[in-house]
Amino acid sequence: MKKKYYLMSLLLGVGSYAMSQTVPSMSALHDGIHHWNLEHKERNYKRYSPEQYTKIADNFVAYQNEDGGWPKNIDWMAELPADSVLNTLSDYHRRSTLDNRNTYSQIEYLAQVYTLTKATKYKNAVLDGLEYLLKTQKKNGGWRGWDVDAITFNDEVTTGVLRLFLHINEGDLNFSWLDDTMRKRICQAFNKGIDMILRAQYVQNGVKTVWGQQHDNNTLLPTNARTFELASLTAGESCDVVRLLMEIPHPSDEVVESVKAAMAWFERVAITGMRVEKVAIPEDKAANHEYPYDLVVVKDKKAPRIWSRFYEMSDNTPFMCNRDGIKVYKLSDVKLERRVGYAWYTYAPEKLFKLYKEWLKKVEAEKAYTGYEVQNDMPLFYEQLKKSLTYPMAWGNAPEKDFGKWREQAREKLLECIQPAPPVAPYDMKVIATEKRKGYEAQKIVFNVSEYSRVPAYLLVPEGKGPFPAVLLLHDHGAHFTIGKEKMVRPFGVSEIVMKDADNWAVGCYDGQYVGDYLAENGYVVLALDALFWGERGRKEYARYDSQQALSANLLQMGMSWGGLIAWDDIRSAEFLASLPQVDKEKVATMGFSMGAHRAWMTMAATDAVKAGAAVCWMNTTDSLMTMTNNQNKGGSAYAMLVPNIRRYMDYPHVASIACPKPMLFTNGKKDKLFPVEGVEAAYDTMRKVWDSQGAGEHLQTKLYDLPHFCSKEIQKAILDFFNKELNVKQK
């Protein structure tokens, strides 16, 4: 299968930023509680409130089986001794199961509570639960439910587990502590499950349709479960399968075609001109105290479309069934207990159509880029790189046959080719989506940063008549790879996981303010994109800290450095920004924090497409940084900023001084443990001498704030004021 999967990067260890303290939701556990209530008409015990989440979590820990799973159909909020409840259950009913949205829901809840409390017992329960899910996955990729040993979609058994795994793979903050081994297993299990779903989609007369409630473990065809659940095509369960497929970031062609086929089937089998209505009946006639009514079909030409739960696999005829296993074709022919106790009709596909329209638009727009550019620690364009390696100056290939003369030429070329530039390509910008904001418009765009990479980016454009001043925003490193551009610009059209990730990062590093939105509100066009290995240009499998080193090594083996490639992407991005019609090319600046600051002064030094720059928390000297205790000595984060052999010629402040006499603002924190103050001051002194020598001292600002490694609102205001002054921008 082409480009087999799909995953955006994961969150890996990053420490000290704020997390929102919220009460975990019990909504996913309501199905099990509902089934408990069906068997317990009288409920005179006390129950915990949702705010007492540690008490509820303690219940989960108490009821967890030794295999790591949970029994189903218990009131998890009950103030009852776990033993007293379990003693009422048979050994059969104590067994672990995924039925009624069980086990994976407890895992998600406990992970949230662990995030809030850091109590080890909850972490251990989560790990045991994940082990249960991984060990019970079938060889075919699915999971079984309660009633039959088959791949089960009923009650979101298989899709519920895969959705949990997808959230973990996307970087769910509540699972950020998982080690790499567990992450790899979850990633593999997810891919295996999605592959099964694609293979199990039922083909009817050569056309793909949807799925059944349960599928045979070997043939992957729909199969029987309970007596009233016959092999069929099902609208309800298939909706959740489609919804899961639509949640996969940057889906493969196979996933897209699967979704399209399913939606076409929903369109074909929709039922019109009828609705299902509840009818009151005497209490003594009710089938169950939870269902004190009857259901009848009413003809109604104005009724919205509705779908049957079950359809014949041969011709899509809707049908129902009694507990005797005999099919019927009218709701009135189903006995009362099953008529009201089972969902024979659903409106779920209609809601899915609304999501499908937006999803399809996004998928069509995203065809221009893959959503990831790293797989197995290699850049996706490695084949192109390898083909370009013809070794024309190797001894024997070179035209020069005198060894002494060839040696001189080869050495000269080696020094010349420290940094190969990616081939240039037309930008070919496309707008994927837009969002109106206060005083400006946020655009999600894609453009060619080189022949190797077509990249997604955020472009913020002020309201009114341009051209406007502009800023290229360069994101930080932070050992945090699941987002990149979203660290600088408030994202939109993303999952809740990505949104929370970005919000938390803005709080922890940028004082709760998105720098890009702040500048856009003040009249600047803003461009922000991911560096290779971050966000939508991340590692296909999942983000992993050590993979930085592998990626860097693989690029170096083919004649290119990772730090150099990032620098070239930044240069091309600056030139792209300056080329936009709404931008005043004489008023283009760049700004970054941490690694972004390194990128900012590198870009200032490398191209005159930018006229001013601001660098927050990245300036020092090699002498100060290369010690046994400094972060640079650890290697990992440094790979993205390594320029091979540049230290033979220039130190950091010397390279930054190439930008002279252009305006530059440098700020660092006195409490920043990554950049010792003595090194910062030495670097500032070196640059000061260069700017002064050129009569441009007034255009260089260097400041030390009484802060740690942090880009405060005060610093952001200073940057805005600096750009306004140096670019001669008048604020309204």
mmCIF file of C-alpha atoms in Angstrom, residues 200-516:
data_model
loop_
_atom_site.group_PDB
_atom_site.id
_atom_site.type_symbol
_atom_site.label_atom_id
_atom_site.label_comp_id
_atom_site.label_asym_id
_atom_site.label_seq_id
_atom_site.Cartn_x
_atom_site.Cartn_y
_atom_site.Cartn_z
ATOM 1 C CA ALA A 200 -12.656 -5.677 6.188
ATOM 2 C CA GLN A 201 -14.736 -3.089 4.313
ATOM 3 C CA TYR A 202 -17.453 -5.178 2.598
ATOM 4 C CA VAL A 203 -17.402 -5.320 -1.200
ATOM 5 C CA GLN A 204 -20.871 -5.661 -2.738
ATOM 6 C CA ASN A 205 -20.973 -6.489 -6.441
ATOM 7 C CA GLY A 206 -17.484 -5.066 -6.870
ATOM 8 C CA VAL A 207 -18.213 -1.867 -4.929
ATOM 9 C CA LYS A 208 -16.921 -1.102 -1.435
ATOM 10 C CA THR A 209 -19.679 -0.351 1.069
ATOM 11 C CA VAL A 210 -19.345 -0.257 4.879
ATOM 12 C CA TRP A 211 -18.815 -2.687 7.756
ATOM 13 C CA GLY A 212 -20.802 -5.081 9.905
ATOM 14 C CA GLN A 213 -21.100 -5.106 13.668
ATOM 15 C CA GLN A 214 -18.731 -8.068 13.895
ATOM 16 C CA HIS A 215 -16.348 -9.591 11.367
ATOM 17 C CA ASP A 216 -15.010 -13.129 11.143
ATOM 18 C CA ASN A 217 -11.432 -13.409 12.392
ATOM 19 C CA ASN A 218 -10.260 -15.262 9.288
ATOM 20 C CA THR A 219 -12.405 -14.176 6.348
ATOM 21 C CA LEU A 220 -12.961 -10.620 7.684
ATOM 22 C CA LEU A 221 -16.577 -10.864 6.454
ATOM 23 C CA PRO A 222 -19.536 -9.706 8.600
ATOM 24 C CA THR A 223 -20.701 -12.449 10.939
ATOM 25 C CA ASN A 224 -23.451 -13.198 13.482
ATOM 26 C CA ALA A 225 -23.197 -12.201 17.142
ATOM 27 C CA ARG A 226 -26.217 -12.381 19.467
ATOM 28 C CA THR A 227 -29.325 -14.061 18.107
ATOM 29 C CA PHE A 228 -30.830 -10.729 17.041
ATOM 30 C CA GLU A 229 -27.525 -9.438 15.609
ATOM 31 C CA LEU A 230 -27.191 -11.204 12.278
ATOM 32 C CA ALA A 231 -24.487 -10.726 9.676
ATOM 33 C CA SER A 232 -25.307 -7.473 7.933
ATOM 34 C CA LEU A 233 -24.103 -4.087 6.794
ATOM 35 C CA THR A 234 -24.657 -1.663 9.636
ATOM 36 C CA ALA A 235 -25.174 2.088 9.490
ATOM 37 C CA GLY A 236 -24.612 2.862 13.154
ATOM 38 C CA GLU A 237 -21.314 1.090 13.821
ATOM 39 C CA SER A 238 -19.977 1.999 10.386
ATOM 40 C CA CYS A 239 -20.426 5.673 11.229
ATOM 41 C CA ASP A 240 -17.895 5.363 14.015
ATOM 42 C CA VAL A 241 -15.481 3.487 11.768
ATOM 43 C CA VAL A 242 -15.709 6.282 9.192
ATOM 44 C CA ARG A 243 -15.358 8.924 11.878
ATOM 45 C CA LEU A 244 -12.166 7.259 13.097
ATOM 46 C CA LEU A 245 -10.740 7.148 9.569
ATOM 47 C CA MET A 246 -11.579 10.824 9.141
ATOM 48 C CA GLU A 247 -9.674 11.649 12.330
ATOM 49 C CA ILE A 248 -6.396 10.304 10.938
ATOM 50 C CA PRO A 249 -4.111 13.244 10.129
ATOM 51 C CA HIS A 250 -3.058 13.346 6.476
ATOM 52 C CA PRO A 251 -4.779 10.072 5.488
ATOM 53 C CA SER A 252 -3.370 7.758 2.824
ATOM 54 C CA ASP A 253 -5.097 7.315 -0.532
ATOM 55 C CA GLU A 254 -6.491 3.991 0.721
ATOM 56 C CA VAL A 255 -8.110 5.656 3.740
ATOM 57 C CA VAL A 256 -9.565 8.459 1.602
ATOM 58 C CA GLU A 257 -11.082 6.010 -0.874
ATOM 59 C CA SER A 258 -12.493 3.921 1.973
ATOM 60 C CA VAL A 259 -14.261 6.938 3.459
ATOM 61 C CA LYS A 260 -15.606 8.044 0.083
ATOM 62 C CA ALA A 261 -17.008 4.584 -0.608
ATOM 63 C CA ALA A 262 -18.704 4.401 2.781
ATOM 64 C CA MET A 263 -20.276 7.846 2.400
ATOM 65 C CA ALA A 264 -21.561 6.909 -1.052
ATOM 66 C CA TRP A 265 -23.217 3.836 0.502
ATOM 67 C CA PHE A 266 -24.835 5.957 3.236
ATOM 68 C CA GLU A 267 -26.236 8.180 0.490
ATOM 69 C CA ARG A 268 -27.688 5.207 -1.398
ATOM 70 C CA VAL A 269 -29.418 3.515 1.525
ATOM 71 C CA ALA A 270 -30.894 6.548 3.329
ATOM 72 C CA ILE A 271 -34.587 6.182 4.202
ATOM 73 C CA THR A 272 -36.974 9.093 3.641
ATOM 74 C CA GLY A 273 -40.585 9.855 4.524
ATOM 75 C CA MET A 274 -40.666 8.337 8.012
ATOM 76 C CA ARG A 275 -39.674 8.954 11.594
ATOM 77 C CA VAL A 276 -39.657 6.924 14.813
ATOM 78 C CA GLU A 277 -41.789 8.284 17.628
ATOM 79 C CA LYS A 278 -41.986 7.453 21.338
ATOM 80 C CA VAL A 279 -45.454 6.566 22.575
ATOM 81 C CA ALA A 280 -46.394 6.531 26.258
ATOM 82 C CA ILE A 281 -47.694 3.224 27.629
ATOM 83 C CA PRO A 282 -48.895 2.108 31.083
ATOM 84 C CA GLU A 283 -46.085 1.431 33.523
ATOM 85 C CA ASP A 284 -47.137 -2.211 33.978
ATOM 86 C CA LYS A 285 -46.855 -2.751 30.217
ATOM 87 C CA ALA A 286 -43.301 -1.307 29.964
ATOM 88 C CA ALA A 287 -40.555 -3.739 29.068
ATOM 89 C CA ASN A 288 -38.098 -2.134 31.483
ATOM 90 C CA HIS A 289 -38.138 0.699 34.007
ATOM 91 C CA GLU A 290 -35.512 2.470 31.873
ATOM 92 C CA TYR A 291 -37.811 2.347 28.816
ATOM 93 C CA PRO A 292 -41.345 3.366 29.946
ATOM 94 C CA TYR A 293 -42.616 3.822 26.384
ATOM 95 C CA ASP A 294 -43.150 2.131 23.024
ATOM 96 C CA LEU A 295 -41.708 3.040 19.611
ATOM 97 C CA VAL A 296 -43.726 3.357 16.408
ATOM 98 C CA VAL A 297 -42.901 4.270 12.819
ATOM 99 C CA VAL A 298 -44.779 7.329 11.557
ATOM 100 C CA LYS A 299 -45.015 8.363 7.917
ATOM 101 C CA ASP A 300 -43.820 11.940 7.490
ATOM 102 C CA LYS A 301 -42.786 13.452 4.150
ATOM 103 C CA LYS A 302 -40.939 16.258 5.959
ATOM 104 C CA ALA A 303 -38.987 13.970 8.249
ATOM 105 C CA PRO A 304 -35.200 14.090 7.984
ATOM 106 C CA ARG A 305 -33.404 11.151 6.485
ATOM 107 C CA ILE A 306 -32.961 8.153 8.722
ATOM 108 C CA TRP A 307 -30.996 4.918 8.443
ATOM 109 C CA SER A 308 -31.708 1.364 9.502
ATOM 110 C CA ARG A 309 -29.192 -0.238 11.804
ATOM 111 C CA PHE A 310 -29.004 -3.418 9.692
ATOM 112 C CA TYR A 311 -29.043 -3.875 5.914
ATOM 113 C CA GLU A 312 -28.965 -7.059 3.865
ATOM 114 C CA MET A 313 -25.456 -7.670 2.544
ATOM 115 C CA SER A 314 -26.794 -8.696 -0.872
ATOM 116 C CA ASP A 315 -29.134 -5.824 -1.771
ATOM 117 C CA ASN A 316 -29.169 -3.282 1.109
ATOM 118 C CA THR A 317 -32.708 -4.130 2.250
ATOM 119 C CA PRO A 318 -33.257 -2.843 5.815
ATOM 120 C CA PHE A 319 -34.230 -5.480 8.363
ATOM 121 C CA MET A 320 -34.655 -6.116 12.097
ATOM 122 C CA CYS A 321 -34.642 -9.224 14.217
ATOM 123 C CA ASN A 322 -36.168 -10.738 17.348
ATOM 124 C CA ARG A 323 -34.314 -12.738 19.949
ATOM 125 C CA ASP A 324 -35.414 -15.915 18.125
ATOM 126 C CA GLY A 325 -33.075 -15.000 15.274
ATOM 127 C CA ILE A 326 -35.840 -14.566 12.704
ATOM 128 C CA LYS A 327 -35.611 -11.491 10.468
ATOM 129 C CA VAL A 328 -38.509 -9.037 10.254
ATOM 130 C CA TYR A 329 -38.876 -5.992 8.060
ATOM 131 C CA LYS A 330 -41.172 -3.814 10.158
ATOM 132 C CA LEU A 331 -40.451 -2.280 13.560
ATOM 133 C CA SER A 332 -43.929 -3.299 14.689
ATOM 134 C CA ASP A 333 -42.949 -6.952 14.142
ATOM 135 C CA VAL A 334 -40.158 -6.678 16.722
ATOM 136 C CA LYS A 335 -41.286 -7.670 20.217
ATOM 137 C CA LEU A 336 -41.610 -4.771 22.688
ATOM 138 C CA GLU A 337 -38.549 -5.647 24.794
ATOM 139 C CA ARG A 338 -36.261 -5.571 21.735
ATOM 140 C CA ARG A 339 -38.205 -2.804 20.027
ATOM 141 C CA VAL A 340 -37.406 -0.258 22.746
ATOM 142 C CA GLY A 341 -34.243 -1.878 24.121
ATOM 143 C CA TYR A 342 -32.231 -1.704 20.912
ATOM 144 C CA ALA A 343 -31.461 1.123 18.469
ATOM 145 C CA TRP A 344 -32.947 -0.100 15.187
ATOM 146 C CA TYR A 345 -32.704 3.279 13.469
ATOM 147 C CA THR A 346 -30.137 6.064 13.571
ATOM 148 C CA TYR A 347 -29.607 9.640 12.385
ATOM 149 C CA ALA A 348 -25.833 9.372 12.873
ATOM 150 C CA PRO A 349 -24.917 9.324 9.151
ATOM 151 C CA GLU A 350 -26.549 12.739 8.657
ATOM 152 C CA LYS A 351 -24.200 14.264 11.223
ATOM 153 C CA LEU A 352 -21.350 12.484 9.485
ATOM 154 C CA PHE A 353 -22.209 14.124 6.161
ATOM 155 C CA LYS A 354 -21.597 17.548 7.688
ATOM 156 C CA LEU A 355 -18.147 16.470 8.878
ATOM 157 C CA TYR A 356 -17.465 14.726 5.584
ATOM 158 C CA LYS A 357 -17.936 17.873 3.532
ATOM 159 C CA GLU A 358 -15.272 19.763 5.499
ATOM 160 C CA TRP A 359 -13.010 16.722 5.691
ATOM 161 C CA LEU A 360 -13.156 16.194 1.935
ATOM 162 C CA LYS A 361 -12.315 19.828 1.317
ATOM 163 C CA LYS A 362 -9.325 19.577 3.620
ATOM 164 C CA VAL A 363 -8.114 16.298 2.115
ATOM 165 C CA GLU A 364 -8.341 17.679 -1.417
ATOM 166 C CA ALA A 365 -6.405 20.789 -0.385
ATOM 167 C CA GLU A 366 -3.766 18.752 1.434
ATOM 168 C CA LYS A 367 -2.955 16.566 -1.540
ATOM 169 C CA ALA A 368 -0.077 18.897 -2.239
ATOM 170 C CA TYR A 369 1.820 17.747 0.840
ATOM 171 C CA THR A 370 2.059 14.594 2.906
ATOM 172 C CA GLY A 371 1.778 15.908 6.456
ATOM 173 C CA TYR A 372 5.069 14.334 7.487
ATOM 174 C CA GLU A 373 8.533 14.423 6.006
ATOM 175 C CA VAL A 374 10.421 11.978 8.207
ATOM 176 C CA GLN A 375 10.010 8.199 8.203
ATOM 177 C CA ASN A 376 12.269 5.700 9.936
ATOM 178 C CA ASP A 377 14.555 8.622 10.764
ATOM 179 C CA MET A 378 15.100 9.456 7.086
ATOM 180 C CA PRO A 379 13.845 12.473 5.117
ATOM 181 C CA LEU A 380 11.205 11.475 2.601
ATOM 182 C CA PHE A 381 13.305 12.994 -0.162
ATOM 183 C CA TYR A 382 16.322 10.775 0.553
ATOM 184 C CA GLU A 383 15.980 8.996 -2.759
ATOM 185 C CA GLN A 384 16.362 12.337 -4.552
ATOM 186 C CA LEU A 385 19.419 13.086 -2.464
ATOM 187 C CA LYS A 386 21.000 9.715 -3.241
ATOM 188 C CA LYS A 387 20.425 10.134 -6.970
ATOM 189 C CA SER A 388 22.239 13.452 -6.863
ATOM 190 C CA LEU A 389 25.362 11.822 -5.407
ATOM 191 C CA THR A 390 27.434 11.173 -8.555
ATOM 192 C CA TYR A 391 30.752 11.912 -6.850
ATOM 193 C CA PRO A 392 32.158 13.925 -9.807
ATOM 194 C CA MET A 393 35.335 14.957 -7.997
ATOM 195 C CA ALA A 394 36.287 11.552 -6.584
ATOM 196 C CA TRP A 395 39.684 10.308 -7.696
ATOM 197 C CA GLY A 396 39.054 8.474 -10.935
ATOM 198 C CA ASN A 397 35.817 10.328 -11.725
ATOM 199 C CA ALA A 398 37.321 13.820 -11.886
ATOM 200 C CA PRO A 399 38.731 15.066 -15.233
ATOM 201 C CA GLU A 400 42.013 16.026 -13.557
ATOM 202 C CA LYS A 401 44.473 13.084 -13.713
ATOM 203 C CA ASP A 402 47.404 14.695 -11.896
ATOM 204 C CA PHE A 403 46.987 13.622 -8.252
ATOM 205 C CA GLY A 404 48.666 16.708 -6.749
ATOM 206 C CA LYS A 405 46.521 19.128 -8.741
ATOM 207 C CA TRP A 406 43.364 17.048 -8.092
ATOM 208 C CA ARG A 407 44.117 17.121 -4.325
ATOM 209 C CA GLU A 408 44.263 20.941 -4.358
ATOM 210 C CA GLN A 409 41.016 21.194 -6.300
ATOM 211 C CA ALA A 410 39.215 18.660 -4.086
ATOM 212 C CA ARG A 411 40.227 20.468 -0.915
ATOM 213 C CA GLU A 412 39.067 23.802 -2.343
ATOM 214 C CA LYS A 413 35.724 22.254 -3.300
ATOM 215 C CA LEU A 414 35.336 20.620 0.135
ATOM 216 C CA LEU A 415 35.637 24.016 1.804
ATOM 217 C CA GLU A 416 33.291 25.539 -0.758
ATOM 218 C CA CYS A 417 30.578 22.895 -0.302
ATOM 219 C CA ILE A 418 30.047 22.980 3.453
ATOM 220 C CA GLN A 419 26.359 23.711 2.924
ATOM 221 C CA PRO A 420 24.569 22.464 -0.269
ATOM 222 C CA ALA A 421 21.351 24.325 -0.907
ATOM 223 C CA PRO A 422 18.165 22.420 -1.799
ATOM 224 C CA PRO A 423 17.061 23.022 -5.407
ATOM 225 C CA VAL A 424 14.853 26.089 -5.853
ATOM 226 C CA ALA A 425 11.223 25.624 -6.937
ATOM 227 C CA PRO A 426 8.399 28.058 -7.765
ATOM 228 C CA TYR A 427 6.529 28.877 -4.542
ATOM 229 C CA ASP A 428 3.096 27.963 -6.011
ATOM 230 C CA MET A 429 1.239 29.090 -2.873
ATOM 231 C CA LYS A 430 -2.256 27.709 -2.242
ATOM 232 C CA VAL A 431 -4.687 28.729 0.511
ATOM 233 C CA ILE A 432 -6.226 25.717 2.263
ATOM 234 C CA ALA A 433 -8.438 27.439 4.841
ATOM 235 C CA THR A 434 -9.100 30.855 6.385
ATOM 236 C CA GLU A 435 -10.363 32.230 9.673
ATOM 237 C CA LYS A 436 -11.408 35.821 10.386
ATOM 238 C CA ARG A 437 -9.832 37.262 13.526
ATOM 239 C CA LYS A 438 -9.812 40.641 15.196
ATOM 240 C CA GLY A 439 -8.222 43.002 12.692
ATOM 241 C CA TYR A 440 -6.675 40.325 10.471
ATOM 242 C CA GLU A 441 -7.270 37.083 8.617
ATOM 243 C CA ALA A 442 -5.528 33.799 9.468
ATOM 244 C CA GLN A 443 -4.747 31.643 6.440
ATOM 245 C CA LYS A 444 -3.527 28.047 6.306
ATOM 246 C CA ILE A 445 -1.374 27.851 3.203
ATOM 247 C CA VAL A 446 1.006 25.484 1.435
ATOM 248 C CA PHE A 447 3.974 26.497 -0.706
ATOM 249 C CA ASN A 448 7.198 25.053 -2.106
ATOM 250 C CA VAL A 449 10.116 25.955 0.136
ATOM 251 C CA SER A 450 12.329 23.896 -2.206
ATOM 252 C CA GLU A 451 12.067 21.130 -4.779
ATOM 253 C CA TYR A 452 12.299 18.703 -1.861
ATOM 254 C CA SER A 453 9.549 20.078 0.344
ATOM 255 C CA ARG A 454 6.065 21.489 -0.121
ATOM 256 C CA VAL A 455 5.174 22.765 3.326
ATOM 257 C CA PRO A 456 2.112 23.920 5.283
ATOM 258 C CA ALA A 457 2.271 27.309 7.019
ATOM 259 C CA TYR A 458 0.177 29.974 8.720
ATOM 260 C CA LEU A 459 -0.050 33.383 7.070
ATOM 261 C CA LEU A 460 -1.693 36.229 8.993
ATOM 262 C CA VAL A 461 -2.783 39.238 6.916
ATOM 263 C CA PRO A 462 -4.055 42.504 8.472
ATOM 264 C CA GLU A 463 -7.288 44.061 7.296
ATOM 265 C CA GLY A 464 -7.060 47.104 5.105
ATOM 266 C CA LYS A 465 -4.983 48.242 2.194
ATOM 267 C CA GLY A 466 -1.351 47.128 2.058
ATOM 268 C CA PRO A 467 1.439 46.736 1.511
ATOM 269 C CA PHE A 468 2.152 45.955 5.170
ATOM 270 C CA PRO A 469 5.316 45.366 7.165
ATOM 271 C CA ALA A 470 5.938 41.685 7.762
ATOM 272 C CA VAL A 471 7.635 39.276 10.182
ATOM 273 C CA LEU A 472 8.942 35.768 9.564
ATOM 274 C CA LEU A 473 8.377 33.947 12.877
ATOM 275 C CA LEU A 474 10.749 31.078 13.619
ATOM 276 C CA HIS A 475 9.642 28.612 16.286
ATOM 277 C CA ASP A 476 11.689 27.186 19.135
ATOM 278 C CA HIS A 477 13.029 23.671 19.735
ATOM 279 C CA GLY A 478 11.959 22.894 23.309
ATOM 280 C CA ALA A 479 12.453 19.121 22.849
ATOM 281 C CA HIS A 480 8.795 19.322 21.824
ATOM 282 C CA PHE A 481 8.067 18.222 18.268
ATOM 283 C CA THR A 482 4.313 17.630 17.934
ATOM 284 C CA ILE A 483 3.817 21.302 17.071
ATOM 285 C CA GLY A 484 6.043 23.892 15.378
ATOM 286 C CA LYS A 485 4.319 26.829 13.709
ATOM 287 C CA GLU A 486 1.496 26.407 16.230
ATOM 288 C CA LYS A 487 3.897 27.611 18.926
ATOM 289 C CA MET A 488 3.921 31.017 17.240
ATOM 290 C CA VAL A 489 0.437 31.332 15.705
ATOM 291 C CA ARG A 490 -2.862 30.259 17.266
ATOM 292 C CA PRO A 491 -3.922 27.278 15.121
ATOM 293 C CA PHE A 492 -7.360 26.578 13.703
ATOM 294 C CA GLY A 493 -9.041 23.599 12.088
ATOM 295 C CA VAL A 494 -6.965 21.231 14.232
ATOM 296 C CA SER A 495 -7.815 18.507 16.721
ATOM 297 C CA GLU A 496 -8.529 19.290 20.361
ATOM 298 C CA ILE A 497 -5.217 17.619 21.238
ATOM 299 C CA VAL A 498 -3.212 19.971 19.002
ATOM 300 C CA MET A 499 -5.170 22.996 20.232
ATOM 301 C CA LYS A 500 -4.469 22.197 23.878
ATOM 302 C CA ASP A 501 -0.847 21.458 23.044
ATOM 303 C CA ALA A 502 -0.428 24.871 21.414
ATOM 304 C CA ASP A 503 -2.276 26.734 24.180
ATOM 305 C CA ASN A 504 -0.147 25.114 26.857
ATOM 306 C CA TRP A 505 3.029 25.902 24.954
ATOM 307 C CA ALA A 506 2.006 29.546 24.572
ATOM 308 C CA VAL A 507 1.509 29.731 28.343
ATOM 309 C CA GLY A 508 4.777 28.004 29.206
ATOM 310 C CA CYS A 509 7.082 29.803 26.782
ATOM 311 C CA TYR A 510 5.356 32.957 25.545
ATOM 312 C CA ASP A 511 3.553 34.279 28.619
ATOM 313 C CA GLY A 512 0.154 33.080 27.353
ATOM 314 C CA GLN A 513 0.339 35.118 24.149
ATOM 315 C CA TYR A 514 0.731 33.898 20.579
ATOM 316 C CA VAL A 515 3.484 36.130 19.182
ATOM 317 C CA GLY A 516 2.189 35.908 15.629
#
